[in-house]
Coordinates of C-alpha atoms in Angstrom, one line a residue:
M174 CA 105.5 111.0 118.6
G175 CA 107.9 113.8 117.6
K176 CA 108.6 113.2 113.9
Y177 CA 105.2 111.6 113.3
A178 CA 103.2 114.3 115.1
D179 CA 105.0 117.0 113.1
A180 CA 104.4 115.2 109.8
H181 CA 100.7 114.5 110.6
R182 CA 100.1 118.1 111.8
R183 CA 101.7 119.6 108.7
S184 CA 99.9 117.3 106.3
L185 CA 96.6 118.7 107.6
S186 CA 97.5 122.3 108.2
D187 CA 99.7 122.7 105.0
P188 CA 98.6 119.9 102.6
E189 CA 99.9 122.1 99.7
G190 CA 103.4 122.3 101.0
F191 CA 103.5 118.8 102.4
W192 CA 102.4 117.0 99.2
L193 CA 104.4 119.2 96.8
E194 CA 107.5 118.3 98.8
A195 CA 106.5 114.6 98.7
A196 CA 106.1 114.9 94.9
E197 CA 109.8 115.6 94.6
A198 CA 110.4 111.9 94.9
I199 CA 108.7 111.4 91.6
E200 CA 110.1 112.2 88.2
W201 CA 107.7 114.5 86.3
S202 CA 107.6 115.4 82.6
R203 CA 105.9 118.6 83.8
T204 CA 106.4 119.3 87.5
P205 CA 103.2 120.3 89.3
T206 CA 103.0 123.8 90.9
R207 CA 99.8 123.0 92.7
A208 CA 98.9 120.1 95.0
L209 CA 95.2 120.2 95.6
D210 CA 92.4 121.1 93.2
D211 CA 89.2 121.7 95.1
S212 CA 87.3 123.5 92.4
R213 CA 84.8 120.6 92.0
A214 CA 84.6 119.6 95.7
P215 CA 83.8 117.0 96.9
L216 CA 85.4 115.6 93.8
Y217 CA 89.0 116.6 94.6
R218 CA 92.0 116.2 92.4
W219 CA 95.7 116.2 93.2
F220 CA 98.6 117.8 91.2
P221 CA 96.2 119.1 88.5
D222 CA 99.0 120.7 86.4
G223 CA 101.5 117.8 86.7
E224 CA 102.4 115.3 84.0
L225 CA 104.2 112.0 84.3
N226 CA 104.4 108.4 83.3
T227 CA 104.0 105.8 86.1
A228 CA 105.8 103.0 84.2
H229 CA 108.8 105.3 83.6
N230 CA 108.9 106.1 87.3
A231 CA 108.7 102.4 88.2
L232 CA 111.4 101.2 85.7
D233 CA 113.2 103.5 83.3
R234 CA 114.4 106.1 85.7
H235 CA 116.0 103.4 87.9
V236 CA 117.8 102.1 84.9
A237 CA 119.0 105.6 83.9
A238 CA 120.2 106.1 87.5
G239 CA 122.5 103.0 87.2
R240 CA 120.3 100.4 88.9
G241 CA 119.6 98.5 85.8
E242 CA 121.3 95.3 87.0
Q243 CA 119.5 95.2 90.3
A244 CA 116.7 92.7 90.7
A245 CA 113.3 94.3 90.3
L246 CA 111.1 91.2 90.4
I247 CA 111.6 87.7 91.9
H248 CA 108.9 85.2 90.8
D249 CA 108.7 82.2 93.2
S250 CA 106.3 79.5 91.9
P251 CA 106.2 76.3 93.9
V252 CA 103.2 75.2 91.9
T253 CA 105.4 75.0 88.8
G254 CA 108.7 74.4 90.6
T255 CA 110.3 77.5 89.1
K256 CA 112.0 80.7 90.3
T257 CA 112.7 83.6 87.9
S258 CA 114.3 86.9 88.4
Y259 CA 114.1 90.1 86.3
T260 CA 116.5 93.0 86.6
Y261 CA 115.2 96.5 86.3
A262 CA 116.7 96.6 82.7
E263 CA 115.1 93.3 81.8
L264 CA 111.7 94.2 83.2
R265 CA 111.8 97.6 81.5
D266 CA 112.6 96.0 78.2
A267 CA 109.8 93.4 78.5
V268 CA 107.3 96.1 79.5
A269 CA 108.3 98.3 76.5
V270 CA 107.9 95.4 74.1
F271 CA 104.5 94.4 75.4
A272 CA 103.4 98.1 75.4
G273 CA 104.4 98.1 71.7
A274 CA 102.4 95.0 71.2
L275 CA 99.3 96.6 72.7
S276 CA 99.8 99.6 70.6
A277 CA 100.0 97.4 67.5
L278 CA 96.5 96.1 68.5
G279 CA 95.2 99.6 68.5
V280 CA 95.3 100.3 72.2
T281 CA 95.9 104.0 72.8
K282 CA 95.9 106.5 75.7
G283 CA 92.7 106.2 77.7
D284 CA 91.6 102.8 76.3
R285 CA 90.8 100.1 78.9
V286 CA 92.5 96.7 79.1
I287 CA 91.2 93.9 81.2
V288 CA 94.0 91.7 82.7
Y289 CA 92.7 88.3 83.8
M290 CA 95.9 86.5 84.8
P291 CA 97.5 84.3 87.5
M292 CA 100.5 85.3 89.6
V293 CA 103.1 85.3 86.9
P294 CA 105.6 88.0 85.7
E295 CA 103.5 88.6 82.6
T296 CA 100.7 90.0 84.8
L297 CA 103.0 92.8 86.1
I298 CA 104.3 93.3 82.5
A299 CA 100.8 93.7 81.2
M300 CA 99.9 96.2 83.9
L301 CA 103.0 98.3 83.5
A302 CA 102.7 98.1 79.7
C303 CA 99.3 99.7 80.0
A304 CA 100.7 102.4 82.2
R305 CA 103.5 103.0 79.7
I306 CA 101.2 103.9 76.9
G307 CA 98.5 105.7 79.0
A308 CA 96.0 102.9 78.8
V309 CA 93.8 102.1 81.8
H310 CA 94.2 98.6 83.2
S311 CA 91.6 96.7 85.2
V312 CA 92.9 93.5 86.8
V313 CA 90.3 90.9 87.5
F314 CA 91.2 88.3 90.1
G315 CA 92.3 85.2 88.3
G316 CA 89.8 82.4 88.7
F317 CA 86.8 84.7 89.2
A318 CA 83.6 83.1 87.7
P319 CA 82.4 84.1 84.2
K320 CA 79.6 86.2 85.6
E321 CA 82.0 88.3 87.7
L322 CA 84.4 88.7 84.8
A323 CA 81.5 89.6 82.4
A324 CA 80.2 92.3 84.8
R325 CA 83.6 94.0 84.8
I326 CA 84.0 93.7 81.0
E327 CA 80.6 95.3 80.6
D328 CA 81.4 98.2 82.9
A329 CA 85.0 98.9 81.8
R330 CA 84.4 98.3 78.0
P331 CA 88.0 97.2 77.3
K332 CA 89.5 97.3 73.8
V333 CA 91.7 94.2 74.7
V334 CA 91.5 91.4 77.3
V335 CA 94.8 89.9 78.4
A336 CA 94.5 86.4 79.8
A337 CA 96.4 83.2 80.4
S338 CA 95.4 79.8 79.2
C339 CA 95.2 78.6 82.8
G340 CA 95.9 79.2 86.4
I341 CA 97.7 76.6 88.4
E342 CA 96.7 75.9 92.0
P343 CA 98.1 73.3 94.4
T344 CA 95.2 70.9 93.8
R345 CA 93.8 71.9 90.4
I346 CA 94.2 73.7 87.0
V347 CA 91.8 76.6 86.4
D348 CA 90.8 77.0 82.7
Y349 CA 91.0 80.8 82.3
K350 CA 90.4 80.7 78.6
Q351 CA 87.2 78.8 79.0
I352 CA 86.1 81.3 81.6
V353 CA 86.9 84.3 79.3
D354 CA 85.0 82.7 76.4
Q355 CA 82.0 82.0 78.6
A356 CA 82.0 85.5 80.0
L357 CA 82.1 87.1 76.5
R358 CA 79.1 85.0 75.4
T359 CA 77.0 87.0 77.9
T360 CA 78.3 90.6 77.4
R361 CA 77.0 93.2 75.0
H362 CA 80.5 94.8 74.9
Q363 CA 83.0 92.7 72.8
P364 CA 86.7 93.5 73.0
E365 CA 88.6 93.6 69.7
H366 CA 91.3 91.2 70.7
I367 CA 92.0 88.6 73.4
V368 CA 95.8 88.1 74.1
I369 CA 96.5 84.6 75.5
L370 CA 99.6 83.7 77.4
Q371 CA 99.9 79.9 76.8
R372 CA 101.0 77.9 79.7
D373 CA 102.2 74.3 79.4
A374 CA 99.9 73.0 82.1
A375 CA 96.9 73.6 79.9
R376 CA 97.3 75.2 76.5
A377 CA 94.2 76.9 75.0
E378 CA 92.7 76.6 71.6
L379 CA 92.7 80.0 70.0
G380 CA 89.8 81.5 68.1
E381 CA 89.6 84.2 65.4
R382 CA 90.2 87.3 67.6
D383 CA 92.6 85.5 70.0
V384 CA 96.3 86.4 69.8
D385 CA 99.1 84.3 71.2
W386 CA 101.3 86.4 73.6
Q387 CA 104.6 85.1 72.3
E388 CA 103.7 85.5 68.6
L389 CA 102.5 89.0 69.4
I390 CA 105.7 90.2 71.1
A391 CA 107.9 88.5 68.5
T392 CA 107.2 91.3 66.0
A393 CA 106.4 94.1 68.4
K394 CA 108.5 97.3 68.5
P395 CA 109.3 98.7 72.0
A396 CA 107.1 101.6 73.0
D397 CA 108.4 104.7 74.8
P398 CA 106.5 106.0 77.8
V399 CA 103.6 108.3 77.1
P400 CA 103.2 111.3 79.4
V401 CA 99.8 111.6 81.0
A402 CA 98.1 114.1 83.2
A403 CA 98.5 113.4 86.9
T404 CA 94.7 113.3 87.1
D405 CA 94.4 110.8 84.3
P406 CA 93.3 107.3 85.5
L407 CA 95.9 104.6 85.9
Y408 CA 93.7 101.7 86.7
I409 CA 90.2 100.6 87.7
L410 CA 89.8 98.0 90.5
Y411 CA 86.4 96.6 91.2
T412 CA 85.5 96.1 94.8
S413 CA 85.1 92.4 95.8
G414 CA 81.6 91.1 96.6
T415 CA 79.7 93.7 94.7
T416 CA 76.2 93.0 93.6
G417 CA 74.4 94.5 90.6
S418 CA 76.5 97.0 88.7
P419 CA 80.1 96.7 90.1
K420 CA 81.8 99.6 91.8
G421 CA 85.0 100.5 89.9
V422 CA 87.5 102.3 92.2
V423 CA 89.6 104.7 90.1
R424 CA 93.2 105.4 90.8
D425 CA 94.9 108.4 89.2
N426 CA 98.5 108.5 88.1
G427 CA 100.0 111.4 90.0
G428 CA 98.5 111.2 93.4
H429 CA 99.0 107.4 93.3
A430 CA 102.7 107.6 92.5
V431 CA 103.4 110.2 95.2
A432 CA 101.4 108.5 98.0
L433 CA 102.8 105.0 97.3
A434 CA 106.4 106.2 97.1
W435 CA 106.0 108.1 100.4
S436 CA 104.3 105.2 102.1
M437 CA 107.0 102.7 101.1
T438 CA 109.7 104.7 102.8
N439 CA 107.9 106.3 105.7
I440 CA 105.4 103.5 106.7
Y441 CA 107.2 100.3 105.7
G442 CA 110.8 101.5 106.1
V443 CA 111.7 99.9 102.8
R444 CA 114.3 101.6 100.6
P445 CA 116.0 101.2 97.2
G446 CA 117.7 97.8 97.0
D447 CA 115.7 96.2 99.8
T448 CA 113.7 93.0 99.1
W449 CA 110.0 93.2 100.0
W450 CA 107.3 90.7 99.9
A451 CA 103.5 91.4 99.9
A452 CA 102.0 88.0 100.1
S453 CA 98.8 88.8 98.3
D454 CA 97.4 88.6 94.8
V455 CA 97.5 91.3 92.1
G456 CA 93.7 90.9 91.8
W457 CA 93.4 92.7 95.1
V458 CA 94.4 96.3 96.1
V459 CA 97.3 95.0 98.1
G460 CA 98.7 93.4 95.0
H461 CA 98.3 96.6 93.0
S462 CA 99.8 98.9 95.6
Y463 CA 102.4 96.7 97.2
I464 CA 103.4 93.9 94.9
V465 CA 103.6 96.1 91.8
Y466 CA 103.7 99.8 92.1
A467 CA 105.1 100.9 95.5
P468 CA 108.2 98.8 95.6
L469 CA 109.1 99.5 92.0
L470 CA 108.5 103.2 92.3
I471 CA 111.2 103.4 95.0
G472 CA 113.7 100.9 93.4
A473 CA 113.2 98.0 95.7
T474 CA 113.0 94.3 94.8
T475 CA 109.5 92.8 94.9
V476 CA 108.6 89.1 95.4
L477 CA 105.8 87.7 93.4
Y478 CA 104.6 84.3 94.8
E479 CA 102.5 81.9 92.8
G480 CA 100.7 79.4 95.0
K481 CA 99.2 79.4 98.5
P482 CA 102.0 80.2 101.0
V483 CA 99.8 78.9 103.9
G484 CA 98.3 75.5 104.4
T485 CA 99.1 71.9 104.9
P486 CA 101.5 70.2 104.6
D487 CA 103.8 73.2 104.2
A488 CA 103.5 75.5 107.2
G489 CA 107.0 76.8 106.5
A490 CA 106.5 78.2 103.1
F491 CA 106.5 81.8 104.4
W492 CA 109.7 81.4 106.2
R493 CA 111.4 79.6 103.2
V494 CA 110.6 82.5 100.9
V495 CA 111.8 85.1 103.5
S496 CA 115.0 83.2 104.0
E497 CA 115.8 82.3 100.4
H498 CA 115.2 85.8 99.0
G499 CA 116.5 87.8 101.9
V500 CA 113.1 89.5 102.5
K501 CA 113.5 92.6 104.7
A502 CA 109.8 93.1 105.4
L503 CA 106.7 91.0 104.8
F504 CA 103.1 92.1 104.4
T505 CA 100.3 89.5 104.7
A506 CA 96.8 89.1 106.4
P507 CA 96.1 88.0 109.9
T508 CA 94.3 85.0 108.5
A509 CA 97.6 83.7 107.1
L510 CA 99.2 84.0 110.5
R511 CA 96.3 82.2 112.2
A512 CA 96.5 79.4 109.6
I513 CA 100.3 79.0 110.2
R514 CA 99.8 79.0 113.9
K515 CA 97.1 76.4 113.6
A516 CA 99.4 74.1 111.5
D517 CA 102.5 74.9 113.6
P518 CA 101.4 75.9 117.1
E519 CA 104.8 75.3 118.6
A520 CA 106.5 77.6 115.9
T521 CA 109.0 75.0 114.9
E522 CA 109.2 76.0 111.2
P523 CA 110.7 79.6 111.6
A524 CA 113.6 78.1 113.5
R525 CA 114.5 76.0 110.5
Y526 CA 115.4 79.0 108.3
D527 CA 117.8 81.9 108.4
L528 CA 115.7 84.9 109.0
S529 CA 118.5 87.3 109.8
A530 CA 117.6 89.7 107.0
F531 CA 114.0 89.9 108.2
E532 CA 113.1 93.1 110.1
A533 CA 109.3 93.6 110.2
L534 CA 106.0 91.9 109.7
F535 CA 103.0 94.0 108.5
L536 CA 99.4 92.7 108.8
A537 CA 96.2 94.1 107.3
G538 CA 93.0 93.1 105.7
E539 CA 91.0 92.3 108.8
R540 CA 91.4 92.8 112.5
L541 CA 94.6 91.5 114.1
D542 CA 93.5 89.8 117.3
P543 CA 95.9 90.3 120.3
D544 CA 96.6 86.6 120.7
T545 CA 97.9 86.3 117.1
Y546 CA 99.9 89.5 117.5
H547 CA 101.6 88.1 120.6
W548 CA 102.3 84.7 118.9
A549 CA 103.9 86.4 115.9
H550 CA 105.9 88.8 118.0
D551 CA 107.2 86.1 120.3
T552 CA 107.9 83.7 117.4
L553 CA 109.7 86.1 115.1
G554 CA 111.3 88.6 117.4
V555 CA 110.6 91.5 115.0
P556 CA 108.1 94.4 115.1
V557 CA 104.6 93.1 114.2
I558 CA 102.7 96.0 112.8
D559 CA 99.0 96.0 112.3
H560 CA 97.7 98.6 109.9
W561 CA 94.4 99.4 108.4
W562 CA 93.3 100.5 105.0
Q563 CA 90.8 99.8 102.2
T564 CA 90.5 99.2 98.5
E565 CA 89.2 102.7 98.2
S566 CA 92.1 104.4 100.1
G567 CA 94.7 102.5 98.1
W568 CA 97.3 102.8 100.9
P569 CA 97.2 102.8 104.8
I570 CA 94.9 105.1 106.6
S571 CA 96.2 104.1 110.0
A572 CA 99.6 102.5 110.8
N573 CA 102.7 102.4 112.9
L574 CA 105.1 104.4 110.7
R575 CA 108.2 102.3 111.0
G576 CA 110.2 104.4 108.5
L577 CA 109.3 107.7 110.0
E578 CA 109.1 106.9 113.7
L579 CA 108.4 103.5 115.1
M580 CA 106.0 103.8 118.0
P581 CA 105.2 101.3 120.8
A582 CA 102.7 98.7 119.6
K583 CA 99.4 98.1 121.3
P584 CA 97.8 94.7 120.6
G585 CA 94.4 95.2 118.8
S586 CA 95.3 98.7 117.6
A587 CA 96.2 99.9 114.0
T588 CA 98.2 102.6 115.8
V589 CA 97.8 106.2 114.5
P590 CA 96.3 108.0 111.5
V591 CA 98.8 108.3 108.6
P592 CA 99.8 111.8 107.5
G593 CA 97.2 113.1 105.1
F594 CA 94.3 111.2 106.7
D595 CA 92.2 113.3 109.2
V596 CA 90.5 110.4 110.9
Q597 CA 87.6 111.0 113.3
V598 CA 85.2 108.7 115.2
L599 CA 81.7 110.0 114.8
D600 CA 78.3 109.3 116.4
P601 CA 76.4 107.3 113.7
A602 CA 73.2 109.2 114.5
T603 CA 74.4 112.8 114.9
S604 CA 77.7 112.8 113.0
G605 CA 79.2 114.5 116.1
Q606 CA 82.8 113.7 117.1
L607 CA 82.9 111.1 120.0
P608 CA 85.3 111.4 122.9
R609 CA 88.3 109.0 123.2
G610 CA 87.2 105.6 124.4
R611 CA 83.8 105.8 122.8
E612 CA 83.2 103.5 119.8
G613 CA 81.5 104.9 116.7
A614 CA 81.7 105.2 112.9
I615 CA 85.3 105.8 111.6
A616 CA 85.3 108.6 109.0
V617 CA 88.0 110.7 107.3
R618 CA 87.5 114.4 106.9
L619 CA 87.7 115.6 103.2
P620 CA 89.7 116.0 101.2
L621 CA 91.2 112.5 101.1
P622 CA 94.9 112.6 100.5
P623 CA 96.7 111.7 97.2
G624 CA 96.5 108.0 96.3
S625 CA 92.9 107.6 97.5
L626 CA 90.1 107.1 95.0
P627 CA 89.0 110.4 93.4
T628 CA 85.7 108.8 92.1
L629 CA 84.1 105.6 90.8
W630 CA 84.5 104.7 87.1
G631 CA 82.0 106.5 85.1
D632 CA 79.8 107.4 88.0
D633 CA 80.7 110.5 90.1
Q634 CA 77.2 110.6 91.7
R635 CA 77.4 107.0 92.9
Y636 CA 80.8 107.8 94.5
I637 CA 79.2 110.7 96.3
D638 CA 76.1 108.7 97.4
A639 CA 78.1 105.7 98.5
Y640 CA 80.9 107.3 100.4
L641 CA 80.4 111.0 101.0
S642 CA 76.7 111.5 101.9
Q643 CA 76.3 109.8 105.3
H644 CA 78.4 112.4 107.2
D645 CA 78.7 115.9 105.7
G646 CA 82.3 116.7 104.8
Y647 CA 83.6 113.2 105.5
Y648 CA 84.4 110.0 103.7
T649 CA 82.6 107.1 105.4
T650 CA 84.8 104.1 105.8
G651 CA 82.1 101.7 106.9
D652 CA 84.2 100.6 109.8
S653 CA 83.6 101.0 113.5
G654 CA 86.2 101.8 116.2
F655 CA 87.6 104.2 118.8
F656 CA 90.6 106.2 119.8
D657 CA 92.2 105.4 123.2
E658 CA 93.7 108.0 125.6
D659 CA 97.0 108.0 123.7
G660 CA 95.4 108.6 120.3
Y661 CA 95.8 105.0 119.1
L662 CA 93.0 103.9 116.7
F663 CA 91.3 100.6 117.4
V664 CA 89.3 99.3 114.3
M665 CA 86.8 96.9 115.6
G666 CA 85.0 95.8 112.4
R667 CA 82.5 96.8 109.9
T668 CA 79.7 99.0 111.1
D669 CA 77.3 96.3 110.2
D670 CA 79.3 94.0 112.6
V671 CA 78.0 96.1 115.5
I672 CA 75.1 94.3 117.1
N673 CA 72.3 95.7 119.3
V674 CA 71.7 93.6 122.3
A675 CA 68.7 94.9 124.3
G676 CA 69.6 98.5 123.3
H677 CA 73.3 98.1 123.9
R678 CA 75.6 98.5 120.9
L679 CA 78.3 95.9 121.0
S680 CA 81.2 95.3 118.6
T681 CA 81.5 91.7 117.4
G682 CA 85.3 92.4 117.0
A683 CA 85.6 93.0 120.8
I684 CA 83.9 89.6 121.5
E685 CA 86.1 87.9 118.9
A686 CA 89.2 89.3 120.6
V687 CA 88.2 87.6 123.9
L688 CA 87.5 84.2 122.1
A689 CA 90.8 84.4 120.2
A690 CA 92.7 84.8 123.4
H691 CA 91.8 81.3 124.5
P692 CA 94.8 79.0 124.2
A693 CA 92.9 76.3 122.2
V694 CA 91.3 78.8 119.6
A695 CA 93.1 79.3 116.3
E696 CA 90.5 81.7 114.8
C697 CA 87.0 82.7 115.3
A698 CA 84.0 84.8 114.1
V699 CA 81.1 86.3 115.9
I700 CA 77.9 87.3 114.2
G701 CA 74.7 88.8 115.5
V702 CA 71.6 86.7 115.2
H703 CA 67.9 87.7 115.7
D704 CA 66.4 87.2 119.1
E705 CA 62.7 87.9 119.9
L706 CA 63.5 89.3 123.3
K707 CA 66.8 91.2 123.0
G708 CA 66.7 92.1 119.3
Q709 CA 70.1 90.5 118.6
L710 CA 72.4 88.0 120.4
P711 CA 76.0 87.3 119.6
R712 CA 76.9 83.8 118.2
G713 CA 80.4 82.5 118.2
L714 CA 82.1 80.1 115.8
V715 CA 85.6 78.9 116.7
V716 CA 88.3 76.8 114.9
L717 CA 90.7 75.0 117.2
K718 CA 94.4 74.9 116.9
S719 CA 96.1 71.9 115.4
G720 CA 96.5 69.3 118.2
A721 CA 94.0 71.0 120.5
H722 CA 91.3 68.6 121.8
P723 CA 89.6 70.3 124.7
D724 CA 86.4 69.0 126.1
E725 CA 83.7 71.0 124.3
A726 CA 81.5 71.5 127.3
T727 CA 84.4 72.8 129.3
L728 CA 85.6 75.0 126.3
H729 CA 82.1 76.4 126.0
E730 CA 82.0 77.3 129.7
E731 CA 85.4 78.9 129.6
L732 CA 84.6 81.0 126.5
V733 CA 81.2 82.2 127.8
A734 CA 82.9 83.1 131.2
A735 CA 85.7 85.0 129.4
V736 CA 83.2 87.1 127.5
R737 CA 81.2 87.8 130.6
R738 CA 84.5 88.8 132.4
D739 CA 85.9 91.0 129.7
I740 CA 82.8 92.4 128.0
G741 CA 80.3 92.0 130.7
P742 CA 76.9 90.3 131.2
V743 CA 75.4 92.9 128.8
A744 CA 76.9 90.9 125.9
A745 CA 74.5 88.0 126.7
F746 CA 77.0 85.7 125.1
R747 CA 76.0 82.0 125.5
D748 CA 76.1 80.5 122.0
V749 CA 79.4 79.2 120.7
T750 CA 80.1 76.3 118.4
V751 CA 83.4 74.5 117.3
V752 CA 83.7 74.2 113.5
D753 CA 86.3 72.8 111.2
A754 CA 86.8 76.0 109.2
L755 CA 85.4 79.4 108.5
P756 CA 84.3 80.6 105.1
K757 CA 86.7 83.1 103.6
T758 CA 87.2 85.1 100.5
R759 CA 90.2 84.4 98.3
S760 CA 91.9 87.4 99.9
G761 CA 91.5 85.8 103.3
K762 CA 88.6 87.8 104.8
I763 CA 86.0 85.9 106.8
L764 CA 82.6 86.0 105.2
R765 CA 80.6 87.3 108.2
R766 CA 77.9 88.9 106.1
A767 CA 77.1 85.6 104.4
M768 CA 77.0 83.8 107.7
R769 CA 74.7 86.5 109.1
G770 CA 72.3 86.1 106.2
I771 CA 72.1 82.3 106.7
A772 CA 71.6 82.7 110.4
D773 CA 68.8 85.2 109.7
G774 CA 67.0 82.6 107.6
R775 CA 67.7 84.4 104.3
D776 CA 68.4 82.6 101.1
V777 CA 72.0 83.7 100.7
P778 CA 73.7 82.9 97.3
M779 CA 77.2 81.6 97.3
P780 CA 79.5 84.8 97.4
S781 CA 81.5 85.1 94.2
T782 CA 84.7 85.8 96.2
I783 CA 84.5 82.7 98.3
E784 CA 87.7 80.5 98.6
D785 CA 86.0 77.2 99.2
P786 CA 82.2 77.0 98.8
A787 CA 82.1 73.7 100.7
V788 CA 83.0 75.4 103.9
L789 CA 79.9 77.7 103.8
D790 CA 77.7 74.7 102.7
D791 CA 79.0 72.7 105.7
L792 CA 78.0 75.6 108.0
R793 CA 74.5 76.1 106.7
P794 CA 72.9 73.5 109.0
I795 CA 74.8 74.9 112.0
L796 CA 73.9 78.6 111.2
R797 CA 70.3 78.0 110.1
P798 CA 67.8 79.1 112.8
H799 CA 66.9 76.3 115.2

């Protein structure tokens, strides 16, 4: 850990020097002379005297440096049967024109624009156009229900909403325009204009304040980048699954650009000219950070995929995209790997494609179980890197820093804290630091580094109450885990996924790791359910691999015995059920909280982020108390 240890140590002992040096990778209209502003702690700000434009850094400066003909964006859309590529010059010009179109609609610096779009190039163009003129974009995941969209419109109060006429999924067409209209019928705030990108799959009928995208840009004049303060907001991203008033995570311009550029090179090992694919959606933080901004900030080529790259009958979609576009590194969720493994347990699909350009697989979003890690590593023959971060952090908190110093991997571990993050494991009751090997609450000592959220939109106090009040001087991540003897961080799950069995605190993530190691199990979830005697007991739900047909009684015995062997009798694990599927969000996270609520006998509404409501409905009779 030579280079890494030096970088991490310096980032904590000399954050001023470390981050001012990192800021040299960004082109500033006014170069910052200070890194950290702690005058309003715990509301910290980065590069307070700096000025820049994020879109200029993502596009214009690469064109000026002679990279204008390099591919900036590759759009691969199996749902429409099309593939489109934009060079840096073409993408800059398209962004400049749409920025001018927004300006013509009255959008100015500081105004908000809601972007409700599918995975098409125009979504990135709209985001970057907002950044170009200093407007604040808020992307809402395409296909979110009217109620969720309305809550975000009410909170952000946008001057303009940019939407498509529809989204195209493998099995259906989603009428975006109808969802927008329905949402606006319930909001007090009314945007001045709705810009509609018409798609041939389902064209929308336009109303009085609706504007056709193509007609709008036909007469628009390209807009130049507008310099903004480093501390000015770039975007608002509402956390998924919020109830009541949504929590709008704010990302600033300066710290965001510096952190993402640093991460792309030092964590992911991606450099100018490389092709990179983050297999996510722009409605989630991964899409913001690593489909749009980070790869473009450093001059790489980013892949935008429209469709579901995982599922039947095409278990080879990932490998086709990697092969066809020469992807150097891929970032996806463990859920995707488990789905691929379930559909192709013998790993026949990767062998059909030329993966010679492929160098690394990055996984995040939920815990990577060791069995899936080993399968991916053995199948692909490249480093498989688990890393951990959150919507709020905006970039990795813990990772194996491939670009700085690749370290030996440990299955089940997110490796080590990233420079800038002072990660500690605390006793939930006393806030004292726990020794290595002891599981507790994962927290980050303040200040958070550049790129992390500085606050919540319009509500500093809610930010303090929600994240900074539980442990004095720390940001509370809400995750539980431990450091091992080598300083590797193991993130075991949300703190509310820690169950109390007869006074013993047990991580459901640890039990899941045991179940997932069984050769017949494709994926699993463990939840705590109420027990009159022991307080809580763990309950397991497992999905079998494709082609696996074990005797259920034997499987039950083997899984119970494995947990008893690896966790101990203290787990009191006896309840495990084979199910067809687990309920997940559209970003691939398993809905453990919803399952817990049903198991506790509560009337749990259908989560707004759920991918397939029928899966949760099918599980209700199984989960409901006996």
